[in-house]
PDB file of C-alpha atoms in Angstrom:
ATOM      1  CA  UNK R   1     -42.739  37.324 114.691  1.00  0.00           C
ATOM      2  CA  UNK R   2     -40.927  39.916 112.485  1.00  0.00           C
ATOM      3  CA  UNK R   3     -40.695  39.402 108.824  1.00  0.00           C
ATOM      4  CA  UNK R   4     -36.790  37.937 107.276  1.00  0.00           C
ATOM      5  CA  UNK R   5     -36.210  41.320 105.208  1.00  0.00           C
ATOM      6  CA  UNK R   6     -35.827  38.772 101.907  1.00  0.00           C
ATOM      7  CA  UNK R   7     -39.072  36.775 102.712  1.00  0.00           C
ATOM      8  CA  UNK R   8     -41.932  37.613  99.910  1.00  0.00           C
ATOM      9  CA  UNK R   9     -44.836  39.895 101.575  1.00  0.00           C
ATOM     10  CA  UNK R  10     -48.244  38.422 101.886  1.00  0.00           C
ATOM     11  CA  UNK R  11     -50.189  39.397  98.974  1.00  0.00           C
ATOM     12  CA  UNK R  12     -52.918  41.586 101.188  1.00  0.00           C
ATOM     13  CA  UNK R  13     -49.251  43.467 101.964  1.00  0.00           C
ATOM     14  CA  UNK R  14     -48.334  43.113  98.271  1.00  0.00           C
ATOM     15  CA  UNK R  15     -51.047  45.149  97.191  1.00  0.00           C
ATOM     16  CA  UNK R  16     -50.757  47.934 100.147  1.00  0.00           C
ATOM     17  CA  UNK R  17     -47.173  48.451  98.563  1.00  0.00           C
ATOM     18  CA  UNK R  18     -47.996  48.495  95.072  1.00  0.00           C
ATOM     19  CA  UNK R  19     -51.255  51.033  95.933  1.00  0.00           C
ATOM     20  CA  UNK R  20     -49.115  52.943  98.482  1.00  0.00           C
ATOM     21  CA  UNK R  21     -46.163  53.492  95.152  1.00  0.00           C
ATOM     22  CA  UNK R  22     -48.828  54.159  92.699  1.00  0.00           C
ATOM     23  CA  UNK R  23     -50.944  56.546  95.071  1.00  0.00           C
ATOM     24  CA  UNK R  24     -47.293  57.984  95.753  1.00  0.00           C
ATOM     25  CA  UNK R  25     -46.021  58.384  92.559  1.00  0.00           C
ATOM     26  CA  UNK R  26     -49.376  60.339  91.168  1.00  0.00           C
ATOM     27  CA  UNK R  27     -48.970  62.488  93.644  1.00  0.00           C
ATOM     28  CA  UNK R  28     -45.491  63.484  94.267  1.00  0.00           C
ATOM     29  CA  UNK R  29     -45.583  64.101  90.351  1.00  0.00           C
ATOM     30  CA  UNK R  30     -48.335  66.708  90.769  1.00  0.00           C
ATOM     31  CA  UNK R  31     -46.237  68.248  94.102  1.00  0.00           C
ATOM     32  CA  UNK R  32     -42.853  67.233  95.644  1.00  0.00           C
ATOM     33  CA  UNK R  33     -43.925  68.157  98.928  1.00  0.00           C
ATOM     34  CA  UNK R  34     -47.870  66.036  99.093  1.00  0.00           C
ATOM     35  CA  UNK R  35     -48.048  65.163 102.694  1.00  0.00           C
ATOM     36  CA  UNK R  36     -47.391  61.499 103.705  1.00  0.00           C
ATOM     37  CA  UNK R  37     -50.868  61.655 105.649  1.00  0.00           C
ATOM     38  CA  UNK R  38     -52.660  62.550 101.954  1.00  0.00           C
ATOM     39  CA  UNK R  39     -50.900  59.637 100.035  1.00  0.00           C
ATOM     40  CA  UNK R  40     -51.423  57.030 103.084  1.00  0.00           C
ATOM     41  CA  UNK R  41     -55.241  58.020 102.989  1.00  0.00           C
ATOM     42  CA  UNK R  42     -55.849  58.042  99.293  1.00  0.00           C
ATOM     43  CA  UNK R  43     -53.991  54.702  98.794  1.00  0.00           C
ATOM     44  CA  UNK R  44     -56.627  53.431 101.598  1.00  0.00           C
ATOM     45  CA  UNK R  45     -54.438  52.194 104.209  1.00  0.00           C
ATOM     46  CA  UNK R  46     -53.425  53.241 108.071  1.00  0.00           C
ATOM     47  CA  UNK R  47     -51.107  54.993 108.787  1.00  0.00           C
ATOM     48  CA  UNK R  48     -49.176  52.068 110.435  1.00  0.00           C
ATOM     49  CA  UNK R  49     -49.134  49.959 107.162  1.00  0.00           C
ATOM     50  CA  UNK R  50     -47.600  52.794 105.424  1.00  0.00           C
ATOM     51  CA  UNK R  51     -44.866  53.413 107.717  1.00  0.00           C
ATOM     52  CA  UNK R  52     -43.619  49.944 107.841  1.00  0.00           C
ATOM     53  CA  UNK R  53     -43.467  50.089 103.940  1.00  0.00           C
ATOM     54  CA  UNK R  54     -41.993  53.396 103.933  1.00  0.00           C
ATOM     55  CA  UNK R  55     -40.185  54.586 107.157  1.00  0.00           C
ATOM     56  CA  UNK R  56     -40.341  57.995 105.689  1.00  0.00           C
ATOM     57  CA  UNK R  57     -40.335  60.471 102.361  1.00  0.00           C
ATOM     58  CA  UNK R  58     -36.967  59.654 101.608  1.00  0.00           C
ATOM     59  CA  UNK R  59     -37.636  56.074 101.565  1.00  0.00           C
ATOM     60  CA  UNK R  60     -40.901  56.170  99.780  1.00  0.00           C
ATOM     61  CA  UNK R  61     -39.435  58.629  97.007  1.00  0.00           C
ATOM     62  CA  UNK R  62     -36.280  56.260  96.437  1.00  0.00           C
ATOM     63  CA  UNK R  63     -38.240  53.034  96.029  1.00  0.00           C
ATOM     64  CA  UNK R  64     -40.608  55.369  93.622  1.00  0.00           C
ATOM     65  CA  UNK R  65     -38.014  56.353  91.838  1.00  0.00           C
ATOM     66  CA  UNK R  66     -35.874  52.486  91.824  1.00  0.00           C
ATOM     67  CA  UNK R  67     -39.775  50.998  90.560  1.00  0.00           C
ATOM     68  CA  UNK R  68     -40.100  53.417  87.971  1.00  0.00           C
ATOM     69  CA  UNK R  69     -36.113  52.942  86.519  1.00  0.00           C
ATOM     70  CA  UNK R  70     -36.660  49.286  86.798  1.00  0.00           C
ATOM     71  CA  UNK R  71     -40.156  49.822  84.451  1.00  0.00           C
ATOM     72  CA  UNK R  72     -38.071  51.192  82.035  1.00  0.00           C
ATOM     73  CA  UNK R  73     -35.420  49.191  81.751  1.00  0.00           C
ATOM     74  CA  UNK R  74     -37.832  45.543  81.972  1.00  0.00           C
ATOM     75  CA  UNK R  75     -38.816  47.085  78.609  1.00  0.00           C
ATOM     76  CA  UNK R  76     -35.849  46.740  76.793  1.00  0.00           C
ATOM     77  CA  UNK R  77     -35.889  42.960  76.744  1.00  0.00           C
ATOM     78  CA  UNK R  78     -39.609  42.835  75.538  1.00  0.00           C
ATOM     79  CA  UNK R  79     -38.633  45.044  72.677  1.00  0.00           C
ATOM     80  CA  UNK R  80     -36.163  43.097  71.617  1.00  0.00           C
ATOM     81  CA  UNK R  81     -38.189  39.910  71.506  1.00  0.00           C
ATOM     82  CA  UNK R  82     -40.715  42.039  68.692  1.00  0.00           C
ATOM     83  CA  UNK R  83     -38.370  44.525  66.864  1.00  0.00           C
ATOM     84  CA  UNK R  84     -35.227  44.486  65.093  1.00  0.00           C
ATOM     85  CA  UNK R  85     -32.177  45.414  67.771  1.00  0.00           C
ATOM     86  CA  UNK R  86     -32.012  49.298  66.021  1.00  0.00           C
ATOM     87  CA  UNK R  87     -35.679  49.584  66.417  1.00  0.00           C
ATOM     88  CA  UNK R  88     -35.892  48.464  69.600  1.00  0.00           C
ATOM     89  CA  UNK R  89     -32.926  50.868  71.054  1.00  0.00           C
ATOM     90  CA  UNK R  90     -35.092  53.933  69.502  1.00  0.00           C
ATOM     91  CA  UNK R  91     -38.728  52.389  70.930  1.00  0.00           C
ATOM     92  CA  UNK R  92     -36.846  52.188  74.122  1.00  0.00           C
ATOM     93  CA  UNK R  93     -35.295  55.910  73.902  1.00  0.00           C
ATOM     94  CA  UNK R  94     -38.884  57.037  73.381  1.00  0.00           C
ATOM     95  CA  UNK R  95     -40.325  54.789  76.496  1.00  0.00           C
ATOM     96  CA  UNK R  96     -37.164  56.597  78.620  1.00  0.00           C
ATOM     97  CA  UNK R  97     -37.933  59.700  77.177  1.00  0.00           C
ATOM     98  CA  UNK R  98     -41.598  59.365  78.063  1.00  0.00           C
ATOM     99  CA  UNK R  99     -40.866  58.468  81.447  1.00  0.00           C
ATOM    100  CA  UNK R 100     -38.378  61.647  81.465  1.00  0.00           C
ATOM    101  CA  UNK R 101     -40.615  64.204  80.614  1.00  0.00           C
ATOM    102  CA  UNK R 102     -43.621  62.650  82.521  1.00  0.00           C
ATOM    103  CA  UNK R 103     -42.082  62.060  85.765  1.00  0.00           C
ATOM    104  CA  UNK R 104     -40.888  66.015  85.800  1.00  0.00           C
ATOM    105  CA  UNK R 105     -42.364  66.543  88.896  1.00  0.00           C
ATOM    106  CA  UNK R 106     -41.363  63.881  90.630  1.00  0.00           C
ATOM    107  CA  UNK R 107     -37.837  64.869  89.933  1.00  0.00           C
ATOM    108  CA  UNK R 108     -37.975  67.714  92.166  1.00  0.00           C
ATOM    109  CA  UNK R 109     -38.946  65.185  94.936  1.00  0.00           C
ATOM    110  CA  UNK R 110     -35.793  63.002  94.306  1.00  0.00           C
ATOM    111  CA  UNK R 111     -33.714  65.999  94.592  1.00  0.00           C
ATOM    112  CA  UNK R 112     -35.551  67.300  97.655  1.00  0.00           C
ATOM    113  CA  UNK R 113     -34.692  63.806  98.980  1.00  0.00           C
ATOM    114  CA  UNK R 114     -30.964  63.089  97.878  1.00  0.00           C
ATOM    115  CA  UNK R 115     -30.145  66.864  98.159  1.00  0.00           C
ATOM    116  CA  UNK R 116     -29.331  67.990 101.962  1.00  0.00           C
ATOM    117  CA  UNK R 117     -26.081  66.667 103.530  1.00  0.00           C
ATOM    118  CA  UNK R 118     -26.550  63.100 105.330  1.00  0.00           C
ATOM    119  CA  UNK R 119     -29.420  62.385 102.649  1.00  0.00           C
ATOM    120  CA  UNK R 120     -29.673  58.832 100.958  1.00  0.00           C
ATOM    121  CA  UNK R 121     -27.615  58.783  97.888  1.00  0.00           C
ATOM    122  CA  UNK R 122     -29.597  58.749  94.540  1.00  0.00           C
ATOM    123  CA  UNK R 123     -30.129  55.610  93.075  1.00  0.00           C
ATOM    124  CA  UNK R 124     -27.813  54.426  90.157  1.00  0.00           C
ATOM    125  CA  UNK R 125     -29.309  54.100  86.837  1.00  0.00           C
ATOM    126  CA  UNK R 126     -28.052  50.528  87.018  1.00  0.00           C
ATOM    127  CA  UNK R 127     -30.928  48.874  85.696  1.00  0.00           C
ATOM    128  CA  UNK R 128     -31.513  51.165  82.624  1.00  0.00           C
ATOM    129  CA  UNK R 129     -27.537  51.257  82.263  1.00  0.00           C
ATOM    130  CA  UNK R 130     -28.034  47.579  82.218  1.00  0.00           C
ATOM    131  CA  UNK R 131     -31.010  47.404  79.408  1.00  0.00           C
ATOM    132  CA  UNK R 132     -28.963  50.007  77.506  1.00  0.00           C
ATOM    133  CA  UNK R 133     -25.914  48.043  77.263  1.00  0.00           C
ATOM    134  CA  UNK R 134     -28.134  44.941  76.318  1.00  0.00           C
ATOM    135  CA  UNK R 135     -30.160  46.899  73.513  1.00  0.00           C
ATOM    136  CA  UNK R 136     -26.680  48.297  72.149  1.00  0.00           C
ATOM    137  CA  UNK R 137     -25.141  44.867  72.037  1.00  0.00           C
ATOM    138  CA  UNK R 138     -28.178  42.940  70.311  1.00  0.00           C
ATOM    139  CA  UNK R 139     -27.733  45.650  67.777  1.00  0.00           C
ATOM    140  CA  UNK R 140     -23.884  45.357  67.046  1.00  0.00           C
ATOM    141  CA  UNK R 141     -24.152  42.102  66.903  1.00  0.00           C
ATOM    142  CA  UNK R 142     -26.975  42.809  64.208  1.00  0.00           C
ATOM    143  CA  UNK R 143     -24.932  44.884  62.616  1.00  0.00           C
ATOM    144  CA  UNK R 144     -26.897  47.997  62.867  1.00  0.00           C
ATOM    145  CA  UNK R 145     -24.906  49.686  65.878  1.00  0.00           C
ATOM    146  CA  UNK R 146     -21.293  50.884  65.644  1.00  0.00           C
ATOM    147  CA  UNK R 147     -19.500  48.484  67.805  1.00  0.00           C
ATOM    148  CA  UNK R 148     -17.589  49.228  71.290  1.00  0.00           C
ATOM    149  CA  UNK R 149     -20.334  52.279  71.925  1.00  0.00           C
ATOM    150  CA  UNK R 150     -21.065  51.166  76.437  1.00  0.00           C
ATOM    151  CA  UNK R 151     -23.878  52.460  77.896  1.00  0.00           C
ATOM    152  CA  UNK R 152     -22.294  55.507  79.319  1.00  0.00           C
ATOM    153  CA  UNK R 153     -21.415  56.496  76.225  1.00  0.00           C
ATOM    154  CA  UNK R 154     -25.197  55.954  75.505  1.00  0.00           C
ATOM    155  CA  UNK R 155     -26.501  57.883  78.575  1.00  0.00           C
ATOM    156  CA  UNK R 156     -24.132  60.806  78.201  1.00  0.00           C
ATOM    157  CA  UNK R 157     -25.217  60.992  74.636  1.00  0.00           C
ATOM    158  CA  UNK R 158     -29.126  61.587  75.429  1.00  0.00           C
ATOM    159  CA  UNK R 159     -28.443  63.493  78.294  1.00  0.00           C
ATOM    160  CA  UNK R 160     -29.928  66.918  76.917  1.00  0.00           C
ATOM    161  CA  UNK R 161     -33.597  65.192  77.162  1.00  0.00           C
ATOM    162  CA  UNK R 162     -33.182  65.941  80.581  1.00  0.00           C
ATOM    163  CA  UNK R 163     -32.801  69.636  79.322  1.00  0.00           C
ATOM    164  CA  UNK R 164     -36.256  69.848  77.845  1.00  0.00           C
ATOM    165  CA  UNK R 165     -39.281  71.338  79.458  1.00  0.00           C
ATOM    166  CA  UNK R 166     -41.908  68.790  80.233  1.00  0.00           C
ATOM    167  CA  UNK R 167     -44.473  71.392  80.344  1.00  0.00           C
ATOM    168  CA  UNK R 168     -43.516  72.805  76.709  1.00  0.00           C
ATOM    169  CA  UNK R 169     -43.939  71.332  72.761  1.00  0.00           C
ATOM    170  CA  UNK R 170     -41.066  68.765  73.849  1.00  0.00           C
ATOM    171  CA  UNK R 171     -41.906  65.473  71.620  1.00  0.00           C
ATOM    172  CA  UNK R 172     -40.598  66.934  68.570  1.00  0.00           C
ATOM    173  CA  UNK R 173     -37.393  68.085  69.989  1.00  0.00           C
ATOM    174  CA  UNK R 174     -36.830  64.659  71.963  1.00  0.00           C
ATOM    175  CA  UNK R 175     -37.637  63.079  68.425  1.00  0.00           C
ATOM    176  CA  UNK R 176     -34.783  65.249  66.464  1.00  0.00           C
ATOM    177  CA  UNK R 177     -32.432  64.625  69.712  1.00  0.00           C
ATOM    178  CA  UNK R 178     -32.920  60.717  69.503  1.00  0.00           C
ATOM    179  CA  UNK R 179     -32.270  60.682  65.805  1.00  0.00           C
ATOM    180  CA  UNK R 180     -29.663  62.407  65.924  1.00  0.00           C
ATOM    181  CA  UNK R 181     -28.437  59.823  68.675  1.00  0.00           C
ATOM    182  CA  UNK R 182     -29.039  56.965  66.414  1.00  0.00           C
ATOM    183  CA  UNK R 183     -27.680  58.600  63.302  1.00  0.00           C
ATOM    184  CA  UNK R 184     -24.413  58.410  65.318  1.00  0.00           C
ATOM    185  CA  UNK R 185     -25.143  54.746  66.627  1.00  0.00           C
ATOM    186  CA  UNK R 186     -25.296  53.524  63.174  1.00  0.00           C
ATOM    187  CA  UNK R 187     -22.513  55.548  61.899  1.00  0.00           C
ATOM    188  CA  UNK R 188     -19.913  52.705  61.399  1.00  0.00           C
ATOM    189  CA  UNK R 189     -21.794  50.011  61.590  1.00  0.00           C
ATOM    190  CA  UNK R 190     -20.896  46.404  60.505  1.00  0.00           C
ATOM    191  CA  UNK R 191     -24.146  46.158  58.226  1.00  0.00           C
ATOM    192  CA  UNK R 192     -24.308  50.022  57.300  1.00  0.00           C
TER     193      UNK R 192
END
């Protein structure tokens, strides 16, 4: 009997998946091209079990990739519920930053996946467009963000984090870039 593609996996499954991603993401981080066979064998399973999870490298890097975005952006709500809106935007640009600068490597693996012709499309960053766009508006309606700033005004504005070097002295700069970013967020503000 095959599974409905919406029905919830067993939880023996469950946790073949979730080893299978974290195995996965460990090691495409360290190198884009760790052979499927490696990753199936560390994460203890067949195999079979890991090709019905993930069909093949493109498939397992995208779901890596769509787990670790959604990671980031669950954050933003939990922020919110212990900081101050303004506080919780910058915690949040240093958990996306983190993930940035840690996930380096695994960045060449998306682009070895989304890069030749007929390749799956990259994800969106929907769901940390999303937590963006929820972090800014808590904090206009605070009073501590400039209002009508969206969240691609947000993204394009941190975009040179992507331009540091992970393997370099890069928390500093990401710390003067960010500030800089939320000097300009609170520029205007209601309560500044």
């Amino acid at each position: 009997m095959q599974q409905k593609k919406d029905a919830p996996l067993r939880s023996d499954a469950q946790r073949n998946r979730e080893r299978i991603l974290e195995v996965a993401l460990a090691e495409l981080t360290l190198c884009a091209d760790a052979p499927l066979s490696v990753i199936a064998r560390k994460a203890g399973v067949g195999q079979g079990t890991f090709y019905r999870n993930f069909p093949n490298r493109d498939a397992l890097v995208l779901e890596i990739y769509r787990h670790e975005m959604q990671q980031v952006a669950d954050a933003a709500p939990e922020l919110l519920r212990s900081h101050e809106p303004d506080r919780a935007l910058r915690e949040w640009m240093d958990h996306l930053t983190r993930f940035a600068m840690t996930k380096a490597g695994l960045a060449e693996a998306i682009r070895q996946a989304t890069g030749p012709p007929g390749s799956p499309a990259k994800p969106g960053h929907t769901p940390v467009t999303s937590a963006a766009e929820l972090l800014l508006r808590a904090g206009e309606e605070a009073g501590t963000i400039r209002p009508g700033v969206t969240a691609d005004d947000f993204i394009l504005a941190i975009a040179g984090l992507w331009q540091l070097d992970p393997h370099g002295d890069w928390q500093p700069r990401a710390a003067r870039l960010l500030d800089l970013v939320m000097d300009g967020l609170r520029a205007g503000a209601a309560g500044g």
